[in-house]
Amino acid sequence: MLIAANWKLYKTQAETRTFCAEFQPPGGVDVVVCPPFTSLAAAVEGGLTVFAQNVHWADEGAFTGEISVPMLKELGVAGSLVGHSERRQLFGETDEGTARRAEHALAASLRVIACVGETEQEREAGETEAVLARQVAPLPRHPDLVIAYEPVWAIGTGKTATPEIAQEAHAYIKSLIDAPVLYGGSVKPDNAAELLSQPAVDGALVGGASLDPDSFGAICRAAAP
Ligand code: PGA
């Protein structure tokens, strides 16, 4: 099981150090945290396995506001998220750009969690499978690629997908690509065990509930063997 914390635009370096001092990851679970860029080094120094929240497809160049694979590797970062729905919806990132980011990072031995998921409108229109197929199609096939299924309507809303909805979407994604699939979207200590017990759910990507070391620790323990 892989449990990943997506801190989004939260936690300064000092707050990251405090988290590291308080957080106790259980044995037998692959736990990673994704801090903002300025807190990556503090999280690495705190002894955690650290992923970035995004990575560019070029090692250097005229790409204002981006971060590259060599910059991340120098800090001891082990991987990156790509294609989070907030990147897609608020910053105009595309399926193709997400795939390029994933491909470049994987080729340089970073692990990658590529995020996919439908909006509420797409689900209601019966387009969930078409959207997932479109998002998964350009992604590279690679042993270090993990998919995160994050229905957009469940992110930060407290409206978690039912275990049945998650299982159905994960099974569909696995019919498209041979990769572990994490569930993301309002995962909390009180719903983690049930979601993680679904056969096609291989872990979780946790936003809000990952900011507190106790609640993130409880979710990690729900994934422990
Ligand atoms: P949430 O965020 O757990 O706060 O819903 C999940 C995510 O966006 O990765």
PDB file of C-alpha atoms and ligand atoms in Angstrom:
ATOM      1  CA  MET A   1       0.000   0.000   0.000  1.00  0.00           C
ATOM      2  CA  LEU A   2       1.130   3.515  -0.843  1.00  0.00           C
ATOM      3  CA  ILE A   3      -0.246   6.414   1.201  1.00  0.00           C
ATOM      4  CA  ALA A   4       0.695   9.872  -0.093  1.00  0.00           C
ATOM      5  CA  ALA A   5       0.150  13.238   1.595  1.00  0.00           C
ATOM      6  CA  ASN A   6      -0.597  16.116  -0.784  1.00  0.00           C
ATOM      7  CA  TRP A   7       0.043  19.269   1.221  1.00  0.00           C
ATOM      8  CA  LYS A   8      -0.898  21.607  -1.663  1.00  0.00           C
ATOM      9  CA  LEU A   9      -0.137  25.253  -0.750  1.00  0.00           C
ATOM     10  CA  TYR A  10       0.312  24.542   2.964  1.00  0.00           C
ATOM     11  CA  LYS A  11       3.288  24.266   5.340  1.00  0.00           C
ATOM     12  CA  THR A  12       6.308  26.516   5.572  1.00  0.00           C
ATOM     13  CA  GLN A  13       9.696  24.980   6.368  1.00  0.00           C
ATOM     14  CA  ALA A  14       9.144  25.508  10.104  1.00  0.00           C
ATOM     15  CA  GLU A  15       5.711  23.842   9.923  1.00  0.00           C
ATOM     16  CA  THR A  16       7.250  20.964   7.967  1.00  0.00           C
ATOM     17  CA  ARG A  17       9.880  20.434  10.677  1.00  0.00           C
ATOM     18  CA  THR A  18       7.141  20.350  13.318  1.00  0.00           C
ATOM     19  CA  PHE A  19       5.181  17.758  11.293  1.00  0.00           C
ATOM     20  CA  CYS A  20       8.290  15.577  10.890  1.00  0.00           C
ATOM     21  CA  ALA A  21       8.982  15.698  14.623  1.00  0.00           C
ATOM     22  CA  GLU A  22       5.427  14.548  15.434  1.00  0.00           C
ATOM     23  CA  PHE A  23       4.605  12.098  12.638  1.00  0.00           C
ATOM     24  CA  GLN A  24       5.235   8.393  13.229  1.00  0.00           C
ATOM     25  CA  PRO A  25       4.799   6.326  10.037  1.00  0.00           C
ATOM     26  CA  PRO A  26       3.793   2.706  10.710  1.00  0.00           C
ATOM     27  CA  GLY A  27       5.876  -0.170   9.363  1.00  0.00           C
ATOM     28  CA  GLY A  28       4.834  -2.041   6.227  1.00  0.00           C
ATOM     29  CA  VAL A  29       3.329   0.978   4.435  1.00  0.00           C
ATOM     30  CA  ASP A  30       4.984   3.030   1.691  1.00  0.00           C
ATOM     31  CA  VAL A  31       4.383   6.564   3.044  1.00  0.00           C
ATOM     32  CA  VAL A  32       5.305   9.658   1.026  1.00  0.00           C
ATOM     33  CA  VAL A  33       4.684  13.387   1.546  1.00  0.00           C
ATOM     34  CA  CYS A  34       4.350  16.026  -1.194  1.00  0.00           C
ATOM     35  CA  PRO A  35       5.215  19.430   0.328  1.00  0.00           C
ATOM     36  CA  PRO A  36       5.372  22.714  -1.591  1.00  0.00           C
ATOM     37  CA  PHE A  37       8.736  23.282  -3.313  1.00  0.00           C
ATOM     38  CA  THR A  38      10.198  25.499  -0.566  1.00  0.00           C
ATOM     39  CA  SER A  39       9.591  22.813   2.083  1.00  0.00           C
ATOM     40  CA  LEU A  40      10.961  19.821   0.134  1.00  0.00           C
ATOM     41  CA  ALA A  41      14.435  20.002   1.699  1.00  0.00           C
ATOM     42  CA  ALA A  42      13.046  20.278   5.243  1.00  0.00           C
ATOM     43  CA  ALA A  43      10.905  17.169   4.670  1.00  0.00           C
ATOM     44  CA  VAL A  44      13.873  15.214   3.275  1.00  0.00           C
ATOM     45  CA  GLU A  45      15.955  16.288   6.288  1.00  0.00           C
ATOM     46  CA  GLY A  46      13.079  15.159   8.519  1.00  0.00           C
ATOM     47  CA  GLY A  47      13.594  11.606   7.283  1.00  0.00           C
ATOM     48  CA  LEU A  48      10.453  11.254   5.144  1.00  0.00           C
ATOM     49  CA  THR A  49      10.152   9.908   1.589  1.00  0.00           C
ATOM     50  CA  VAL A  50       9.403  13.072  -0.354  1.00  0.00           C
ATOM     51  CA  PHE A  51       7.665  13.729  -3.688  1.00  0.00           C
ATOM     52  CA  ALA A  52       7.185  17.099  -5.376  1.00  0.00           C
ATOM     53  CA  GLN A  53       3.703  18.298  -6.391  1.00  0.00           C
ATOM     54  CA  ASN A  54       4.766  18.821 -10.005  1.00  0.00           C
ATOM     55  CA  VAL A  55       7.817  18.527 -12.261  1.00  0.00           C
ATOM     56  CA  HIS A  56       8.657  19.962 -15.676  1.00  0.00           C
ATOM     57  CA  TRP A  57       9.464  18.006 -18.861  1.00  0.00           C
ATOM     58  CA  ALA A  58      12.728  19.895 -19.517  1.00  0.00           C
ATOM     59  CA  ASP A  59      15.839  19.803 -17.319  1.00  0.00           C
ATOM     60  CA  GLU A  60      16.367  23.552 -17.777  1.00  0.00           C
ATOM     61  CA  GLY A  61      15.250  26.393 -20.014  1.00  0.00           C
ATOM     62  CA  ALA A  62      13.001  29.431 -20.242  1.00  0.00           C
ATOM     63  CA  PHE A  63      10.110  28.014 -18.184  1.00  0.00           C
ATOM     64  CA  THR A  64       9.254  30.612 -15.532  1.00  0.00           C
ATOM     65  CA  GLY A  65       7.712  29.145 -12.414  1.00  0.00           C
ATOM     66  CA  GLU A  66       8.627  25.523 -13.143  1.00  0.00           C
ATOM     67  CA  ILE A  67      10.914  23.040 -11.355  1.00  0.00           C
ATOM     68  CA  SER A  68      13.087  20.361 -12.985  1.00  0.00           C
ATOM     69  CA  VAL A  69      14.109  16.761 -12.332  1.00  0.00           C
ATOM     70  CA  PRO A  70      17.789  17.582 -11.549  1.00  0.00           C
ATOM     71  CA  MET A  71      16.682  20.305  -9.109  1.00  0.00           C
ATOM     72  CA  LEU A  72      14.457  17.809  -7.285  1.00  0.00           C
ATOM     73  CA  LYS A  73      16.992  14.982  -7.319  1.00  0.00           C
ATOM     74  CA  GLU A  74      19.672  17.240  -5.840  1.00  0.00           C
ATOM     75  CA  LEU A  75      17.420  17.687  -2.787  1.00  0.00           C
ATOM     76  CA  GLY A  76      16.871  13.947  -2.367  1.00  0.00           C
ATOM     77  CA  VAL A  77      13.301  14.026  -3.689  1.00  0.00           C
ATOM     78  CA  ALA A  78      12.136  10.565  -4.805  1.00  0.00           C
ATOM     79  CA  GLY A  79       9.198  11.332  -7.083  1.00  0.00           C
ATOM     80  CA  SER A  80       6.456  13.719  -8.087  1.00  0.00           C
ATOM     81  CA  LEU A  81       2.738  14.108  -8.566  1.00  0.00           C
ATOM     82  CA  VAL A  82       1.658  15.162 -12.055  1.00  0.00           C
ATOM     83  CA  GLY A  83      -1.698  16.223 -13.477  1.00  0.00           C
ATOM     84  CA  HIS A  84      -3.471  16.998 -10.195  1.00  0.00           C
ATOM     85  CA  SER A  85      -6.968  18.274 -10.956  1.00  0.00           C
ATOM     86  CA  GLU A  86      -6.080  21.664  -9.435  1.00  0.00           C
ATOM     87  CA  ARG A  87      -3.227  21.935 -11.967  1.00  0.00           C
ATOM     88  CA  ARG A  88      -5.610  20.964 -14.759  1.00  0.00           C
ATOM     89  CA  GLN A  89      -8.553  23.151 -13.678  1.00  0.00           C
ATOM     90  CA  LEU A  90      -6.852  26.254 -12.270  1.00  0.00           C
ATOM     91  CA  PHE A  91      -3.602  26.346 -14.264  1.00  0.00           C
ATOM     92  CA  GLY A  92      -4.623  24.988 -17.644  1.00  0.00           C
ATOM     93  CA  GLU A  93      -2.511  21.820 -17.654  1.00  0.00           C
ATOM     94  CA  THR A  94      -3.450  19.282 -20.312  1.00  0.00           C
ATOM     95  CA  ASP A  95      -3.476  15.500 -20.721  1.00  0.00           C
ATOM     96  CA  GLU A  96      -0.495  15.754 -23.088  1.00  0.00           C
ATOM     97  CA  GLY A  97       1.541  18.071 -20.840  1.00  0.00           C
ATOM     98  CA  THR A  98       0.863  15.792 -17.878  1.00  0.00           C
ATOM     99  CA  ALA A  99       2.087  12.807 -19.891  1.00  0.00           C
ATOM    100  CA  ARG A 100       5.274  14.653 -20.933  1.00  0.00           C
ATOM    101  CA  ARG A 101       6.012  15.546 -17.312  1.00  0.00           C
ATOM    102  CA  ALA A 102       5.459  11.919 -16.248  1.00  0.00           C
ATOM    103  CA  GLU A 103       7.584  10.512 -19.051  1.00  0.00           C
ATOM    104  CA  HIS A 104      10.539  12.787 -18.356  1.00  0.00           C
ATOM    105  CA  ALA A 105      10.507  12.171 -14.592  1.00  0.00           C
ATOM    106  CA  LEU A 106      10.200   8.387 -14.979  1.00  0.00           C
ATOM    107  CA  ALA A 107      13.064   8.314 -17.513  1.00  0.00           C
ATOM    108  CA  ALA A 108      15.229  10.041 -14.880  1.00  0.00           C
ATOM    109  CA  SER A 109      14.309   7.464 -12.193  1.00  0.00           C
ATOM    110  CA  LEU A 110      11.821   9.550 -10.250  1.00  0.00           C
ATOM    111  CA  ARG A 111       8.615   7.762  -9.191  1.00  0.00           C
ATOM    112  CA  VAL A 112       5.424   9.371 -10.502  1.00  0.00           C
ATOM    113  CA  ILE A 113       1.833   9.565  -9.262  1.00  0.00           C
ATOM    114  CA  ALA A 114      -0.339  10.718 -12.188  1.00  0.00           C
ATOM    115  CA  CYS A 115      -3.757  12.021 -11.145  1.00  0.00           C
ATOM    116  CA  VAL A 116      -6.938  11.428 -13.139  1.00  0.00           C
ATOM    117  CA  GLY A 117     -10.636  11.897 -12.389  1.00  0.00           C
ATOM    118  CA  GLU A 118     -13.929  13.189 -13.673  1.00  0.00           C
ATOM    119  CA  THR A 119     -15.874  16.296 -12.631  1.00  0.00           C
ATOM    120  CA  GLU A 120     -19.371  16.077 -11.176  1.00  0.00           C
ATOM    121  CA  GLN A 121     -20.824  17.288 -14.466  1.00  0.00           C
ATOM    122  CA  GLU A 122     -18.926  14.605 -16.403  1.00  0.00           C
ATOM    123  CA  ARG A 123     -20.120  11.866 -14.020  1.00  0.00           C
ATOM    124  CA  GLU A 124     -23.731  13.042 -14.278  1.00  0.00           C
ATOM    125  CA  ALA A 125     -23.471  13.062 -18.074  1.00  0.00           C
ATOM    126  CA  GLY A 126     -22.273   9.437 -18.012  1.00  0.00           C
ATOM    127  CA  GLU A 127     -18.827  10.417 -19.285  1.00  0.00           C
ATOM    128  CA  THR A 128     -16.689   9.062 -16.440  1.00  0.00           C
ATOM    129  CA  GLU A 129     -15.136   6.195 -18.400  1.00  0.00           C
ATOM    130  CA  ALA A 130     -14.517   8.343 -21.484  1.00  0.00           C
ATOM    131  CA  VAL A 131     -12.760  10.995 -19.379  1.00  0.00           C
ATOM    132  CA  LEU A 132     -10.601   8.426 -17.571  1.00  0.00           C
ATOM    133  CA  ALA A 133      -9.688   6.751 -20.875  1.00  0.00           C
ATOM    134  CA  ARG A 134      -8.717  10.119 -22.391  1.00  0.00           C
ATOM    135  CA  GLN A 135      -6.547  11.043 -19.380  1.00  0.00           C
ATOM    136  CA  VAL A 136      -4.837   7.635 -19.094  1.00  0.00           C
ATOM    137  CA  ALA A 137      -4.194   7.112 -22.837  1.00  0.00           C
ATOM    138  CA  PRO A 138      -1.138   9.408 -23.257  1.00  0.00           C
ATOM    139  CA  LEU A 139       0.573   8.336 -20.003  1.00  0.00           C
ATOM    140  CA  PRO A 140       3.759   6.280 -20.359  1.00  0.00           C
ATOM    141  CA  ARG A 141       3.722   2.611 -19.370  1.00  0.00           C
ATOM    142  CA  HIS A 142       6.416   2.270 -16.702  1.00  0.00           C
ATOM    143  CA  PRO A 143       6.922   0.151 -13.537  1.00  0.00           C
ATOM    144  CA  ASP A 144       7.366   3.283 -11.369  1.00  0.00           C
ATOM    145  CA  LEU A 145       4.124   4.907 -12.509  1.00  0.00           C
ATOM    146  CA  VAL A 146       1.201   4.979 -10.076  1.00  0.00           C
ATOM    147  CA  ILE A 147      -2.240   6.362 -10.954  1.00  0.00           C
ATOM    148  CA  ALA A 148      -4.336   8.343  -8.449  1.00  0.00           C
ATOM    149  CA  TYR A 149      -8.081   8.263  -9.136  1.00  0.00           C
ATOM    150  CA  GLU A 150      -9.417  11.510  -7.706  1.00  0.00           C
ATOM    151  CA  PRO A 151     -13.009  12.323  -8.654  1.00  0.00           C
ATOM    152  CA  VAL A 152     -12.986  16.139  -8.761  1.00  0.00           C
ATOM    153  CA  TRP A 153     -16.344  16.295  -6.956  1.00  0.00           C
ATOM    154  CA  ALA A 154     -14.784  14.525  -3.952  1.00  0.00           C
ATOM    155  CA  ILE A 155     -11.690  16.714  -3.554  1.00  0.00           C
ATOM    156  CA  GLY A 156     -11.829  18.990  -0.528  1.00  0.00           C
ATOM    157  CA  THR A 157     -15.622  18.656  -0.398  1.00  0.00           C
ATOM    158  CA  GLY A 158     -16.030  16.060   2.339  1.00  0.00           C
ATOM    159  CA  LYS A 159     -18.043  14.096  -0.268  1.00  0.00           C
ATOM    160  CA  THR A 160     -16.038  10.877  -0.504  1.00  0.00           C
ATOM    161  CA  ALA A 161     -16.728   8.387  -3.285  1.00  0.00           C
ATOM    162  CA  THR A 162     -18.450   5.312  -1.911  1.00  0.00           C
ATOM    163  CA  PRO A 163     -16.187   2.264  -1.787  1.00  0.00           C
ATOM    164  CA  GLU A 164     -18.288   0.825  -4.666  1.00  0.00           C
ATOM    165  CA  ILE A 165     -17.766   3.897  -6.864  1.00  0.00           C
ATOM    166  CA  ALA A 166     -14.036   3.851  -6.121  1.00  0.00           C
ATOM    167  CA  GLN A 167     -13.766   0.113  -6.809  1.00  0.00           C
ATOM    168  CA  GLU A 168     -15.617   0.447 -10.132  1.00  0.00           C
ATOM    169  CA  ALA A 169     -13.464   3.351 -11.355  1.00  0.00           C
ATOM    170  CA  HIS A 170     -10.234   1.668 -10.203  1.00  0.00           C
ATOM    171  CA  ALA A 171     -11.140  -1.582 -11.957  1.00  0.00           C
ATOM    172  CA  TYR A 172     -11.832   0.387 -15.128  1.00  0.00           C
ATOM    173  CA  ILE A 173      -8.476   2.225 -14.885  1.00  0.00           C
ATOM    174  CA  LYS A 174      -6.709  -1.120 -14.354  1.00  0.00           C
ATOM    175  CA  SER A 175      -8.330  -2.395 -17.567  1.00  0.00           C
ATOM    176  CA  LEU A 176      -6.577   0.518 -19.336  1.00  0.00           C
ATOM    177  CA  ILE A 177      -3.149   0.400 -17.688  1.00  0.00           C
ATOM    178  CA  ASP A 178      -1.218  -2.083 -15.562  1.00  0.00           C
ATOM    179  CA  ALA A 179      -0.408   0.158 -12.575  1.00  0.00           C
ATOM    180  CA  PRO A 180      -1.297   0.524  -8.892  1.00  0.00           C
ATOM    181  CA  VAL A 181      -4.248   2.900  -8.404  1.00  0.00           C
ATOM    182  CA  LEU A 182      -4.604   5.156  -5.342  1.00  0.00           C
ATOM    183  CA  TYR A 183      -7.924   6.702  -4.322  1.00  0.00           C
ATOM    184  CA  GLY A 184      -8.035  10.416  -3.503  1.00  0.00           C
ATOM    185  CA  GLY A 185     -10.852  12.744  -2.479  1.00  0.00           C
ATOM    186  CA  SER A 186     -11.814  13.455   1.141  1.00  0.00           C
ATOM    187  CA  VAL A 187      -9.979  10.446   2.573  1.00  0.00           C
ATOM    188  CA  LYS A 188     -10.201  10.726   6.374  1.00  0.00           C
ATOM    189  CA  PRO A 189      -9.260   8.513   9.330  1.00  0.00           C
ATOM    190  CA  ASP A 190     -12.873   7.303   9.593  1.00  0.00           C
ATOM    191  CA  ASN A 191     -13.356   6.249   5.958  1.00  0.00           C
ATOM    192  CA  ALA A 192      -9.827   5.109   5.034  1.00  0.00           C
ATOM    193  CA  ALA A 193     -10.095   1.463   6.120  1.00  0.00           C
ATOM    194  CA  GLU A 194     -13.255   0.808   4.097  1.00  0.00           C
ATOM    195  CA  LEU A 195     -11.881   2.470   0.951  1.00  0.00           C
ATOM    196  CA  LEU A 196      -8.535   0.689   1.293  1.00  0.00           C
ATOM    197  CA  SER A 197     -10.265  -2.692   1.712  1.00  0.00           C
ATOM    198  CA  GLN A 198     -11.550  -2.586  -1.883  1.00  0.00           C
ATOM    199  CA  PRO A 199      -9.576  -5.041  -4.036  1.00  0.00           C
ATOM    200  CA  ALA A 200      -8.638  -2.509  -6.742  1.00  0.00           C
ATOM    201  CA  VAL A 201      -7.639   0.229  -4.269  1.00  0.00           C
ATOM    202  CA  ASP A 202      -3.854   0.142  -3.789  1.00  0.00           C
ATOM    203  CA  GLY A 203      -3.489   3.139  -1.491  1.00  0.00           C
ATOM    204  CA  ALA A 204      -4.604   6.724  -0.998  1.00  0.00           C
ATOM    205  CA  LEU A 205      -3.683  10.285  -1.920  1.00  0.00           C
ATOM    206  CA  VAL A 206      -4.694  12.459   1.006  1.00  0.00           C
ATOM    207  CA  GLY A 207      -5.091  16.245   0.985  1.00  0.00           C
ATOM    208  CA  GLY A 208      -6.710  18.013   3.935  1.00  0.00           C
ATOM    209  CA  ALA A 209      -6.399  15.113   6.394  1.00  0.00           C
ATOM    210  CA  SER A 210      -2.645  14.792   5.706  1.00  0.00           C
ATOM    211  CA  LEU A 211      -1.785  18.174   7.228  1.00  0.00           C
ATOM    212  CA  ASP A 212      -2.199  16.933  10.786  1.00  0.00           C
ATOM    213  CA  PRO A 213       0.358  14.287  11.827  1.00  0.00           C
ATOM    214  CA  ASP A 214      -2.190  12.435  13.987  1.00  0.00           C
ATOM    215  CA  SER A 215      -4.899  12.148  11.327  1.00  0.00           C
ATOM    216  CA  PHE A 216      -2.382  11.295   8.595  1.00  0.00           C
ATOM    217  CA  GLY A 217      -0.836   8.724  10.949  1.00  0.00           C
ATOM    218  CA  ALA A 218      -4.266   7.163  11.521  1.00  0.00           C
ATOM    219  CA  ILE A 219      -4.839   6.874   7.751  1.00  0.00           C
ATOM    220  CA  CYS A 220      -1.399   5.293   7.302  1.00  0.00           C
ATOM    221  CA  ARG A 221      -2.167   2.796  10.077  1.00  0.00           C
ATOM    222  CA  ALA A 222      -5.425   1.840   8.301  1.00  0.00           C
ATOM    223  CA  ALA A 223      -3.207   0.726   5.399  1.00  0.00           C
ATOM    224  CA  ALA A 224      -0.780  -1.278   7.554  1.00  0.00           C
ATOM    225  CA  PRO A 225      -0.726  -5.067   7.131  1.00  0.00           C
TER     226      PRO A 225
HETATM  227  P1  PGA B   1      -8.642  16.097  -0.110  1.00  0.00           P
HETATM  228  O1  PGA B   1      -7.611  16.310  -1.343  1.00  0.00           O
HETATM  229  O2  PGA B   1      -8.180  14.851   0.622  1.00  0.00           O
HETATM  230  O3  PGA B   1      -8.497  17.338   0.720  1.00  0.00           O
HETATM  231  O4  PGA B   1      -9.995  15.924  -0.695  1.00  0.00           O
HETATM  232  C1  PGA B   1      -7.146  15.226  -2.093  1.00  0.00           C
HETATM  233  C2  PGA B   1      -6.264  15.725  -3.217  1.00  0.00           C
HETATM  234  O5  PGA B   1      -6.587  16.750  -3.826  1.00  0.00           O
HETATM  235  O6  PGA B   1      -5.221  15.106  -3.528  1.00  0.00           O
END
